[in-house]
Short mmCIF file of C-alpha atoms in Angstrom, two decimals:
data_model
loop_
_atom_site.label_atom_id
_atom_site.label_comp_id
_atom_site.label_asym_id
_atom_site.label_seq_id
_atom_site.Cartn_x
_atom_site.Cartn_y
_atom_site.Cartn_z
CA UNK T 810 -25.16 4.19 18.82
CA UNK T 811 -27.26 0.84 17.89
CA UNK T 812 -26.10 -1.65 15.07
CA UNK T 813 -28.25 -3.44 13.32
CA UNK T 814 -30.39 -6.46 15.05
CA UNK T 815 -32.35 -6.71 18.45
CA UNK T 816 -29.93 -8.81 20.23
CA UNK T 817 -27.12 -6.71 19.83
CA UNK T 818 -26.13 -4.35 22.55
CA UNK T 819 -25.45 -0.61 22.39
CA UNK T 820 -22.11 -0.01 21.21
CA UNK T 821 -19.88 2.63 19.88
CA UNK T 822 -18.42 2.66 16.65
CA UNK T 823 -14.82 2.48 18.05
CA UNK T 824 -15.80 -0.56 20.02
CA UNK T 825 -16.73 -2.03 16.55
CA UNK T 826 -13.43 -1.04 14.62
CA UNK T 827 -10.87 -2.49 17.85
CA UNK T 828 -13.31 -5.65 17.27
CA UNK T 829 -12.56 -5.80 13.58
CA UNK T 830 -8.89 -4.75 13.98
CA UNK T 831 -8.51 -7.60 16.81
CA UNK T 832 -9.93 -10.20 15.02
CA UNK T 833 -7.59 -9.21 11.86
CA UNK T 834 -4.63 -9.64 14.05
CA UNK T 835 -5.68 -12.35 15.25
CA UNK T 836 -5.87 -14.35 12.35
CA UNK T 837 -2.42 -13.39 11.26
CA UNK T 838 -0.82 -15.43 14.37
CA UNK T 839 -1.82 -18.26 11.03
CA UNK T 840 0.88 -17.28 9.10
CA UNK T 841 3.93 -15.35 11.57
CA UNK T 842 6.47 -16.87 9.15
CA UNK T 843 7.48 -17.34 5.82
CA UNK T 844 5.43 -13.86 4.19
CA UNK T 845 8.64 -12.19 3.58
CA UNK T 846 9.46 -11.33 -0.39
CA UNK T 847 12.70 -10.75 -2.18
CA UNK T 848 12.93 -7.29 -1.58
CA UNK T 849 12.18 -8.04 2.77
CA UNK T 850 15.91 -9.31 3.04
CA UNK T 851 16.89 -5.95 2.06
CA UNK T 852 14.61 -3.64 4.22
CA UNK T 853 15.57 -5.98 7.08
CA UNK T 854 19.31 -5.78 6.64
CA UNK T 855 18.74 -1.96 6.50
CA UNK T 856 17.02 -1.93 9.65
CA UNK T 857 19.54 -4.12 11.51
CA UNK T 858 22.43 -1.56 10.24
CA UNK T 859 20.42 1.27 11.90
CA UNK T 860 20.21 -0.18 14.75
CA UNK T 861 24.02 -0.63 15.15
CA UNK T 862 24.75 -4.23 13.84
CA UNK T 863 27.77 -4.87 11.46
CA UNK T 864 27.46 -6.14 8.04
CA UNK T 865 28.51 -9.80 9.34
CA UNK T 866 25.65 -9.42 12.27
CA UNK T 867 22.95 -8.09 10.34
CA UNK T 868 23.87 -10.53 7.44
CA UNK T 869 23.38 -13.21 9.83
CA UNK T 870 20.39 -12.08 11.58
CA UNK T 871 18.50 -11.48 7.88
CA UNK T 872 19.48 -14.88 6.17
CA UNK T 873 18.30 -16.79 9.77
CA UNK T 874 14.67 -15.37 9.32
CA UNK T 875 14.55 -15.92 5.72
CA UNK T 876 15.63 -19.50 5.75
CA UNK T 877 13.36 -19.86 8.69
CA UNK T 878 10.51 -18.27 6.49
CA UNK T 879 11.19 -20.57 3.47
CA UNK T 880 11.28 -24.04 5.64
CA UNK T 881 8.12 -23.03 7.13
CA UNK T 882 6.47 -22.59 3.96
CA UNK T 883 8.28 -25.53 2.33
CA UNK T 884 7.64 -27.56 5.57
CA UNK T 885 3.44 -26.88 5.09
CA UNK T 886 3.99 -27.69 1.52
CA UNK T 887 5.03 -31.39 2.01
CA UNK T 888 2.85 -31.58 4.49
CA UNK T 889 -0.16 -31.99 2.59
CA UNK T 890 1.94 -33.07 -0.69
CA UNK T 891 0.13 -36.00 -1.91
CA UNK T 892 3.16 -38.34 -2.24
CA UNK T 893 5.48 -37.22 0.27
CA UNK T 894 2.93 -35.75 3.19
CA UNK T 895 4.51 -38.92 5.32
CA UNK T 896 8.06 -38.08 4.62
CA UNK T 897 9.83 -36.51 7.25
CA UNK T 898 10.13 -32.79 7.42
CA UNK T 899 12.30 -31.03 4.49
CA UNK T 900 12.83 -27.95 7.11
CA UNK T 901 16.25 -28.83 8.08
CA UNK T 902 17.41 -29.23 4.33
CA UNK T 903 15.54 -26.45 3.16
CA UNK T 904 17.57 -24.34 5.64
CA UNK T 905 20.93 -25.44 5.06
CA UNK T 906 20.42 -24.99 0.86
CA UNK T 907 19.28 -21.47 1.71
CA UNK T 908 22.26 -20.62 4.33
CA UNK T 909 24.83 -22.50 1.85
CA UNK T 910 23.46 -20.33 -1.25
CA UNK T 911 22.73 -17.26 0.52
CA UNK T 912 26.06 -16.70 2.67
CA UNK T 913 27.95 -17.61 -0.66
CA UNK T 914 26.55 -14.59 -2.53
CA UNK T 915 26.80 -12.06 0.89
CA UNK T 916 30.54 -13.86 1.49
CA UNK T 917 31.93 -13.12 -2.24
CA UNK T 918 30.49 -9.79 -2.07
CA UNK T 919 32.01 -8.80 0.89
CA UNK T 920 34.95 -9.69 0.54
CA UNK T 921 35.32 -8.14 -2.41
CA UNK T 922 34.90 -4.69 -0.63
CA UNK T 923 31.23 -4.04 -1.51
CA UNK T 924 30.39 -2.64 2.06
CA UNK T 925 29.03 0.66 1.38
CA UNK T 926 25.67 1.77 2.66
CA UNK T 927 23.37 0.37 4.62
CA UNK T 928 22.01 -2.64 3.53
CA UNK T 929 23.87 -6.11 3.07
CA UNK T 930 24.63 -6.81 -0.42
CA UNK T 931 22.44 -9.49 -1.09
CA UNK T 932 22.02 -7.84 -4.85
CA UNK T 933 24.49 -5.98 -7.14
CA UNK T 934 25.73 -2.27 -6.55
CA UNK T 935 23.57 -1.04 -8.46
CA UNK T 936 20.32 -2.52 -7.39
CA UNK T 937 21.48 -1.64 -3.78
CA UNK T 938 21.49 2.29 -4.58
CA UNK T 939 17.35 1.85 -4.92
CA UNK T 940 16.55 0.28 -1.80
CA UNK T 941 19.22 2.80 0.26
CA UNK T 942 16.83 5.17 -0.78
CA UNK T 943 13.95 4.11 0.80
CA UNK T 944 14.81 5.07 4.63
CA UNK T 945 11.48 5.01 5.94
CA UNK T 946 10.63 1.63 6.41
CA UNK T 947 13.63 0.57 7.61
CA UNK T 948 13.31 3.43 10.30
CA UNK T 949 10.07 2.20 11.20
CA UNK T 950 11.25 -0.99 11.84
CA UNK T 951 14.04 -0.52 13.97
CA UNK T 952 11.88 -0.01 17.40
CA UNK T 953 10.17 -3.29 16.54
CA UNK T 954 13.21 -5.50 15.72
CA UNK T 955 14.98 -4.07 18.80
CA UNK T 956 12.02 -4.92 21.43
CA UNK T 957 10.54 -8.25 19.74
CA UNK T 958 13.21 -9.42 17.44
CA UNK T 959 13.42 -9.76 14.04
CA UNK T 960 10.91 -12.85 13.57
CA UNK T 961 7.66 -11.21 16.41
CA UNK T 962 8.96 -7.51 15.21
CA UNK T 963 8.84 -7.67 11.49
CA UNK T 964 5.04 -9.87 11.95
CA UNK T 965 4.24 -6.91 14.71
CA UNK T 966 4.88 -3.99 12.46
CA UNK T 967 3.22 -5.91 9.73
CA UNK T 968 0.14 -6.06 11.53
CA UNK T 969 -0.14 -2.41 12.71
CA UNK T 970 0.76 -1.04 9.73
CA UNK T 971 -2.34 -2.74 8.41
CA UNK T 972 -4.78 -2.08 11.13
CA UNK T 973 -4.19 1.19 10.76
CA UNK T 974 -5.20 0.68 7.01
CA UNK T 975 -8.34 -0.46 7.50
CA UNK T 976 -8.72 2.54 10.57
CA UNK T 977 -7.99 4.80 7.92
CA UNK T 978 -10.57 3.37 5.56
CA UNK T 979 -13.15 3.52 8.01
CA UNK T 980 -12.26 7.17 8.96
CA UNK T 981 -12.41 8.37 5.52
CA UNK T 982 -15.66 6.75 5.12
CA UNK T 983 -17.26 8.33 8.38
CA UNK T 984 -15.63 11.65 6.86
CA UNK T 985 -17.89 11.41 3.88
CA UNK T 986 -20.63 10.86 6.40
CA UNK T 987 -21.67 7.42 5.22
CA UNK T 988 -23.47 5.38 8.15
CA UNK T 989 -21.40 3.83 10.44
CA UNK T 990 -22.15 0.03 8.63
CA UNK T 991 -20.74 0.95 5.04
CA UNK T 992 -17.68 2.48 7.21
CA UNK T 993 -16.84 -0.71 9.12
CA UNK T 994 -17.58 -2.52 5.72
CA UNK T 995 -14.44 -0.40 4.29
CA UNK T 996 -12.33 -1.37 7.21
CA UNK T 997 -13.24 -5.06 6.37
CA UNK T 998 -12.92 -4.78 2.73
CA UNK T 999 -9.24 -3.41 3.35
CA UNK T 1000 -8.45 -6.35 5.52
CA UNK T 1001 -9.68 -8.78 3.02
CA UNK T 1002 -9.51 -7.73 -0.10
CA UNK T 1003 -5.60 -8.08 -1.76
CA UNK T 1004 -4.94 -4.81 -0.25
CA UNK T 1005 -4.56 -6.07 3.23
CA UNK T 1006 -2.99 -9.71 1.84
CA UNK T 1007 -0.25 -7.45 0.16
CA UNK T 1008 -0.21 -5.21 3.12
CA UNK T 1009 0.58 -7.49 6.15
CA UNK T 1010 4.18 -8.40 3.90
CA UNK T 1011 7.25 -7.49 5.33
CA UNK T 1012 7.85 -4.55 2.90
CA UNK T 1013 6.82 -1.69 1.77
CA UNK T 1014 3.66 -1.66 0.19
CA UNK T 1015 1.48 -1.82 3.94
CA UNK T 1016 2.75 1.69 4.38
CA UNK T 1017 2.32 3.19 0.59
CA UNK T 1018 -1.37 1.86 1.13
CA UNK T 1019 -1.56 3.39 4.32
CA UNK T 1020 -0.29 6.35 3.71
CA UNK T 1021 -2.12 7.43 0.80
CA UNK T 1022 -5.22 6.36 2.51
CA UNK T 1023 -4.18 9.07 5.38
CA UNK T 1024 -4.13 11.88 2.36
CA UNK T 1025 -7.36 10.93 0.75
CA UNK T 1026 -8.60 11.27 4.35
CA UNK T 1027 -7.12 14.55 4.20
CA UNK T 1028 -9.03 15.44 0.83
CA UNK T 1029 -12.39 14.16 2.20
CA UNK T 1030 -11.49 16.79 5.22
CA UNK T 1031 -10.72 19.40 3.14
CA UNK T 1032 -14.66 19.06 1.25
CA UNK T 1033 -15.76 19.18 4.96
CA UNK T 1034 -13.70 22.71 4.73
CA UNK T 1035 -11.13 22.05 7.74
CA UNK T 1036 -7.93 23.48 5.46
CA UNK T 1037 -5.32 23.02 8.43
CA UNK T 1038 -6.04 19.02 8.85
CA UNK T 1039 -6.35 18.24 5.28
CA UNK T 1040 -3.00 20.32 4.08
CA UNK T 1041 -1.30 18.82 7.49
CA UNK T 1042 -2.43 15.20 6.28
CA UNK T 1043 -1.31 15.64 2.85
CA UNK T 1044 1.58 17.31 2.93
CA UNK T 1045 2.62 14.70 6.22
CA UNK T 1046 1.89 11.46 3.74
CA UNK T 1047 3.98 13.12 0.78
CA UNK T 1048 6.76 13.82 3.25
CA UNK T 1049 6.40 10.43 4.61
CA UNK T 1050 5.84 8.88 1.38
CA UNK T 1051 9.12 10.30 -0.03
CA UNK T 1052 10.90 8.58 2.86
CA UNK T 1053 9.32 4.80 1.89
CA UNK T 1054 9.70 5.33 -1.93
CA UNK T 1055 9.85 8.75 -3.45
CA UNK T 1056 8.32 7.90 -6.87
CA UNK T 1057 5.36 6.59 -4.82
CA UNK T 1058 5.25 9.97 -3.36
CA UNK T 1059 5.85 11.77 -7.11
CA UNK T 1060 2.75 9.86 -8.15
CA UNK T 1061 0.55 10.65 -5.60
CA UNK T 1062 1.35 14.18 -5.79
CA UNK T 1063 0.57 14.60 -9.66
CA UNK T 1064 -2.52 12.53 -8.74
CA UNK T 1065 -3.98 14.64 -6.51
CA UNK T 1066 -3.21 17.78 -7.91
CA UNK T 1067 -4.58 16.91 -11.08
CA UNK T 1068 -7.87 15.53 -9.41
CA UNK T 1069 -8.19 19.27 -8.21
CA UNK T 1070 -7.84 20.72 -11.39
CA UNK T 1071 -10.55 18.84 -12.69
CA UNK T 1072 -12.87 19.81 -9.59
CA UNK T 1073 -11.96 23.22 -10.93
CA UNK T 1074 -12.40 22.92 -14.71
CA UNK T 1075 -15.93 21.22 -13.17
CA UNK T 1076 -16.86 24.19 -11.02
CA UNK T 1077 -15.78 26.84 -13.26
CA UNK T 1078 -14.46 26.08 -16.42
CA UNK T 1079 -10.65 26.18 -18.16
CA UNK T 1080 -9.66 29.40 -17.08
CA UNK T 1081 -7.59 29.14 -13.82
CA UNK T 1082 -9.84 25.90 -12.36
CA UNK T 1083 -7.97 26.43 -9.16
CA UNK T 1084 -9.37 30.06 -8.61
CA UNK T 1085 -12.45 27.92 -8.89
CA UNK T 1086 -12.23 26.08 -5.97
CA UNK T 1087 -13.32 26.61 -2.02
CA UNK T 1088 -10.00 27.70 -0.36
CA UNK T 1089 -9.42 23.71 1.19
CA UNK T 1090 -9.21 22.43 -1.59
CA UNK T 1091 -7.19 24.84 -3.30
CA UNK T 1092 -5.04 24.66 -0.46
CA UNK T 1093 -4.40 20.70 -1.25
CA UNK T 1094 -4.27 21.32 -4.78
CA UNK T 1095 -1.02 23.45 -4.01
CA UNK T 1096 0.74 21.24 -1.40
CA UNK T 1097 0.12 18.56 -3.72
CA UNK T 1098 1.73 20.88 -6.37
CA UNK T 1099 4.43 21.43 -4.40
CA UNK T 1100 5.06 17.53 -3.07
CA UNK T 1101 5.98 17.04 -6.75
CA UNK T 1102 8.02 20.23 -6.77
CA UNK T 1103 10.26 19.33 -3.69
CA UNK T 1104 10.04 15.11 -4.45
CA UNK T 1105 12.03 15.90 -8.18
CA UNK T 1106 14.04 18.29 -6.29
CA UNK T 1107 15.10 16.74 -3.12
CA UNK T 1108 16.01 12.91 -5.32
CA UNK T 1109 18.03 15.11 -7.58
CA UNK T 1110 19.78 16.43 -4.85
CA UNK T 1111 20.46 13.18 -2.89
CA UNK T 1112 21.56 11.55 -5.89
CA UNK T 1113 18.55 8.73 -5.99
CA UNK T 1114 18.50 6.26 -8.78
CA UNK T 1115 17.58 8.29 -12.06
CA UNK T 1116 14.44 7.08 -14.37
CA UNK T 1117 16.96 5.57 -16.56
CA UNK T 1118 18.66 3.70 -13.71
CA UNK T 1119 15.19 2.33 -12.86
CA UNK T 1120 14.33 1.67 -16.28
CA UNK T 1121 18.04 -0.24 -17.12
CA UNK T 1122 16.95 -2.45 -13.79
CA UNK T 1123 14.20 -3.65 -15.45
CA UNK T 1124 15.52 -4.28 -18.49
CA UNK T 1125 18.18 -5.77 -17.02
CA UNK T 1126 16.60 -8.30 -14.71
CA UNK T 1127 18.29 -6.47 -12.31
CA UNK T 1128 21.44 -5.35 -14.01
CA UNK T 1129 22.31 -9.10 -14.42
CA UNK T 1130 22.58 -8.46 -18.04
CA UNK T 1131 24.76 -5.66 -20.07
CA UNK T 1132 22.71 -2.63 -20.30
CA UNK T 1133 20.37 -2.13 -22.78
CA UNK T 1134 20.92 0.02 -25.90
CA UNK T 1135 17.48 1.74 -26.30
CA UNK T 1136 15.84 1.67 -22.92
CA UNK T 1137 12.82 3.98 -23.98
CA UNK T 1138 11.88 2.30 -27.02
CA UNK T 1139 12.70 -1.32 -25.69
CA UNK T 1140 10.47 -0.19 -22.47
CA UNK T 1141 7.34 1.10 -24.77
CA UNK T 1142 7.05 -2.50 -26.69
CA UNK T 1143 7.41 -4.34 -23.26
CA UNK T 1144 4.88 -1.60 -22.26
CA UNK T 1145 2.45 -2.52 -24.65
CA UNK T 1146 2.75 -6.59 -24.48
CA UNK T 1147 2.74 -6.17 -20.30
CA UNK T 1148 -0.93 -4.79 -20.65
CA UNK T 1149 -2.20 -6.75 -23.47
CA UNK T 1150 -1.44 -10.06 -21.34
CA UNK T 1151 -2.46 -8.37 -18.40
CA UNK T 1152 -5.93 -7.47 -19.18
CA UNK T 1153 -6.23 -11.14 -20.91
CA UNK T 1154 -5.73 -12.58 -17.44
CA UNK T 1155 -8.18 -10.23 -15.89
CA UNK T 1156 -10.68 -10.70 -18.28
CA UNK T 1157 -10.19 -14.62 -17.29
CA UNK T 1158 -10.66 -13.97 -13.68
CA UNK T 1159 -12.37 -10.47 -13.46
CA UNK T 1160 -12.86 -9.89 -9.96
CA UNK T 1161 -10.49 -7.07 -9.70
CA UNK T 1162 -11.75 -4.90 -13.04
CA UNK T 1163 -15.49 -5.45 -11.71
CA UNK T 1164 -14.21 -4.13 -7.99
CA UNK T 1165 -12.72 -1.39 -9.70
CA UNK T 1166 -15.47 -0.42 -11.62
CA UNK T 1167 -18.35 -1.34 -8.69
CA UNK T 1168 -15.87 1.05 -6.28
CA UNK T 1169 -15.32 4.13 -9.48
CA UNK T 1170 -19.39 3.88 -9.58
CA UNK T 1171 -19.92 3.89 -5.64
CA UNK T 1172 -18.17 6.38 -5.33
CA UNK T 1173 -18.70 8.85 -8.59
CA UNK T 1174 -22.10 8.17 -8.27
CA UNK T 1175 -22.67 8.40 -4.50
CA UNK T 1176 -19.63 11.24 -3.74
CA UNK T 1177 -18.61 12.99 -7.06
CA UNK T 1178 -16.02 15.48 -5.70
CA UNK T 1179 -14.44 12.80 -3.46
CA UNK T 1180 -14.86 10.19 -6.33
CA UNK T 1181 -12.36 12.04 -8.39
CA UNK T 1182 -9.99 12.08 -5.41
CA UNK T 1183 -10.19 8.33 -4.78
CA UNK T 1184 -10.15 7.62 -8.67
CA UNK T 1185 -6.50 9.95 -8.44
CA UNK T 1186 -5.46 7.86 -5.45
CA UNK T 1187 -5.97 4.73 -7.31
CA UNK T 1188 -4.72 5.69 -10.25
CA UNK T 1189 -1.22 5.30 -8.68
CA UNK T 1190 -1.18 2.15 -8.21
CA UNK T 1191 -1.55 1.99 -12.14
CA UNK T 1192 1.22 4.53 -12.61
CA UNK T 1193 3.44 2.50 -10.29
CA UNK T 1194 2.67 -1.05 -12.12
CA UNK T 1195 3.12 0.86 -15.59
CA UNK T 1196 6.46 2.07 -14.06
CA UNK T 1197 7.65 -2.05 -13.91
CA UNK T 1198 5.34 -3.77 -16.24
CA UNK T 1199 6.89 -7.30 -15.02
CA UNK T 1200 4.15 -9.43 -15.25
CA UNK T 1201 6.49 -11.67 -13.03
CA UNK T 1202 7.01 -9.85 -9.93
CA UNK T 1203 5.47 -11.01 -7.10
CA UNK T 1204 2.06 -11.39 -7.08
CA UNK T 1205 0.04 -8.02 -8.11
CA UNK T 1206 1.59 -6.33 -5.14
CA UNK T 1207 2.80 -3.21 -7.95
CA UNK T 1208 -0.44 -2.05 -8.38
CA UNK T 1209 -2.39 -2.90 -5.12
CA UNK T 1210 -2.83 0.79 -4.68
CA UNK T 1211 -5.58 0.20 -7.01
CA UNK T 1212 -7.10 -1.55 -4.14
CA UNK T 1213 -8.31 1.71 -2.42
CA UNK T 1214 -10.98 2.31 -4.83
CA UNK T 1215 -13.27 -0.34 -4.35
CA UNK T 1216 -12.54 -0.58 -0.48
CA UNK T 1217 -13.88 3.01 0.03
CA UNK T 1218 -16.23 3.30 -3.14
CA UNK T 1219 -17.91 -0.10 -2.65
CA UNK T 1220 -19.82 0.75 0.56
CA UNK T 1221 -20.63 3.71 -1.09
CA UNK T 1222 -21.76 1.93 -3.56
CA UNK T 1223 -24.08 -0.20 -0.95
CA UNK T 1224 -24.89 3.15 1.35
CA UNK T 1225 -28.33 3.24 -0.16
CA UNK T 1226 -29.03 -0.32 0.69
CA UNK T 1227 -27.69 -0.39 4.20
CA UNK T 1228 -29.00 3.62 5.14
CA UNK T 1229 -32.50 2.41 5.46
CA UNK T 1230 -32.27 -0.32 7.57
CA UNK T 1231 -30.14 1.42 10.52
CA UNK T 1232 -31.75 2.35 12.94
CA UNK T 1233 -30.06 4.45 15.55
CA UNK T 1234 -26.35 4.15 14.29
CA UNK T 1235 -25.88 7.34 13.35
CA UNK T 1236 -25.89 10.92 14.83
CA UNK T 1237 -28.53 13.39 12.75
CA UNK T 1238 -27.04 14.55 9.73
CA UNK T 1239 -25.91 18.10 9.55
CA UNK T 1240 -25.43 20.79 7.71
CA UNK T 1241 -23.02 21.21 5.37
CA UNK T 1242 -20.08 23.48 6.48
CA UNK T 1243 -20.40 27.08 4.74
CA UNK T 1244 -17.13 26.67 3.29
CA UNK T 1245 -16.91 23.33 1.87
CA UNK T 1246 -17.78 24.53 -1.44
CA UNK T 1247 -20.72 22.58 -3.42
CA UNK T 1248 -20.35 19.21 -3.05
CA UNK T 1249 -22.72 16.00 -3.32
CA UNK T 1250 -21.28 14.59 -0.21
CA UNK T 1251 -22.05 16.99 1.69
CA UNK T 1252 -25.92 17.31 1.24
CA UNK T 1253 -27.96 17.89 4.49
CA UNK T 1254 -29.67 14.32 3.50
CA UNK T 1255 -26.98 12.38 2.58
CA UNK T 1256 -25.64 10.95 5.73
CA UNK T 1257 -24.31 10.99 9.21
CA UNK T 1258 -21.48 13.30 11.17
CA UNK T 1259 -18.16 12.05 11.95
CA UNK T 1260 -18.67 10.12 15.50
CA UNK T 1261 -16.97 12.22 17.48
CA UNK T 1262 -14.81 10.00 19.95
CA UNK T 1263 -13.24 8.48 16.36
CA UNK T 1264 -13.24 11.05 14.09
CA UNK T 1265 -10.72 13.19 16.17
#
């Protein structure tokens, strides 16, 4: 397999994603501190209490990388401040403030008794109960802190997490059978598009991106009609997904089964669409059903922060203020202002509602069955921002899951372009599998089989 240009040797696609992978890691060793958000401190702290440390220890251990975090950034600042860049360096202040105002919160917290669960209380009671139930990151971290410390681990983890993004992006794309190009222009996309700035935080979004990047992998499988990877994908990132935040997992379910009941009102009509469908996809269709079955059931039975919890947290700026009266009706009117201003300040800048639109058209246009998957996988990043329609939290990370439908449908979008001028890149095109079920991605002339060494 060739790539494009005379002077460029023979190489395999895998040779091309580790290239595009190192180089994204690479670049990170710009930034190793001072990426951590609010919510960081808490993951961290969980991870540290896994791992065996007191509340004292893995206080200590949390506020050090923090503080370290916010002199590096505040120590760049000044550093090309106009009228202080020859000032000496604020990062000795900056962490002695942030030990001083940090400790006195943890200290008058804990000694008050609030030493219940797993994380440190850097926030009230309450606001604790959400991130204790959100295991899975923590988890994930533990191995890293443990070998590398906290400062190399949590930047190490970071960085994997969203390699394996972009992996995923180019995987899906090769599953479609777009030429190998447009797949290592997803890969790229996801590393530098918001998705991947968001991603390579110290919290939780890398893996919600990640992992519903591994089930819409599993959807483009099941239109290639392999039932036992695609239902072992999806129901693995729902399982997975409920471990890292559960509502995350909720929404994706109700995505993705309602993207196949529209492939089977499409195929057949109203009357039982699902009956309608090639057994795959049917198959996903009811794991999804069921991730949304078990997700409501299993956070009812561990007790996990209610709707109205959630929604009082909001309200509340984090139940720093009495509880509100009328939740629902005080929600809808902040509901309605959130996306009025939002969509004034995209319309200002509109990169992001033209990617969106560019990746809905790539990929309707280029993959309709697929298209409607993506579209469902995207569409929880809107469920998730409507969910907290802050337009203050930090940065756009809420809906970033958006993200994933211009990274896969905008090489789709540019397949046509690039297809013609390969030479060489790809293996010949197949035919479809027998069982796939009619589907425009899966023409005889639409593009190339999975490469086999990185497909499986």
């Amino acid at each position: 397999m060739t790539v494009v240009g005379p002077f460029v040797k023979r190489r395999p696609p895998r040779f091309w994603v580790v290239v595009l992978a190192a180089v994204f890691a690479l670049l990170q060793l710009a930034n190793v501190s001072g990426r951590d958000t609010p919510d960081t401190k808490n993951y961290l702290s969980y991870a540290l209490s896994l791992r065996g440390a007191n509340k004292h220890e893995a206080a200590a251990a949390t506020i050090d990388y923090a503080c370290a975090g916010r002199a590096s950034v505040a120590r760049r600042d000044q550093s090309v401040d106009v009228v202080h860049f020859r000032e000496p360096s604020p990062a000795r202040r900056v962490v002695e403030e942030c030990r001083r105002d940090q400790w006195g919160w943890v200290s008058k917290r804990l000694s008050a008794g609030q030493t219940a669960g797993h994380t440190v209380p850097f926030i009230p009671p309450r606001f604790m109960r959400i991130f204790e139930a959100r295991p899975g990151y923590p988890v994930l971290l533990v191995p890293f802190i443990t070998v590398l410390g906290v400062k190399w681990g949590l930047w190490t983890s970071s960085v994997l997490i969203t390699v394996a993004g972009g992996v995923l992006a180019f995987l899906v794309l090769r599953t479609l059978r777009a030429p190998t190009v447009a797949a290592l222009t997803g890969q790229a996309l996801f590393y530098v598009l918001p998705c991947g700035t968001t991603a390579i935080r110290p919290t939780t979004e890398g893996l919600l991106l990640t992992l519903t990047l591994a089930a819409l992998w599993g959807c483009a499988l099941a239109l290639e009609g392999r039932t036992r990877a695609a239902t072992a994908l999806v129901g693995g990132s729902l399982s997975a997904l409920f471990a890292v935040k559960h509502s995350q997992a909720l929404f994706l379910g109700l995505c993705l089964a309602g993207a196949c009941a529209v492939l089977g009102v499409r195929r057949g009509g109203l009357r039982q669409p699902l009956r309608r469908l090639a057994r795959p996809l049917r198959e996903v269709g009811v794991v999804a059903a069921c991730g949304v079955a078990v997700t409501l059931l299993a956070a009812k039975v561990l007790g996990y922060p209610s709707e109205s919890e959630s929604l009082q947290d909001l309200l509340t700026a984090h139940f720093s203020r009495p509880d509100r009266s009328r939740p629902w009706s005080d929600f809808l009117h902040l509901e309605v202002n959130f996306w009025v201003e939002w969509l004034r300040r995209e319309l200002w800048q509109p990169f992001f509602p033209t990617a969106l639109l560019a990746g809905a058209w790539g990929a309707l246009r280029q993959r309709p069955d697929f298209g409607v998957f993506l579209v469902a996988g995207a569409l929880t990043g809107v469920l998730n921002q409507a969910g907290h329609p802050d337009i203050n939290i930090y940065g756009d990370r809420l809906i970033v899951l958006a993200w994933v439908l211009p990274v896969v449908g905008l090489p789709l979008l540019l397949e046509q372009v690039v297809r013609p001028r390969v030479r060489g890149l790809d293996t010949v095109p197949g035919p479809p599998r027998r069982d796939a079920g009619p589907n425009t991605a899966m023409d005889a002339g639409t593009g190339a089989g999975l490469d086999a060494g990185v497909a499986r």
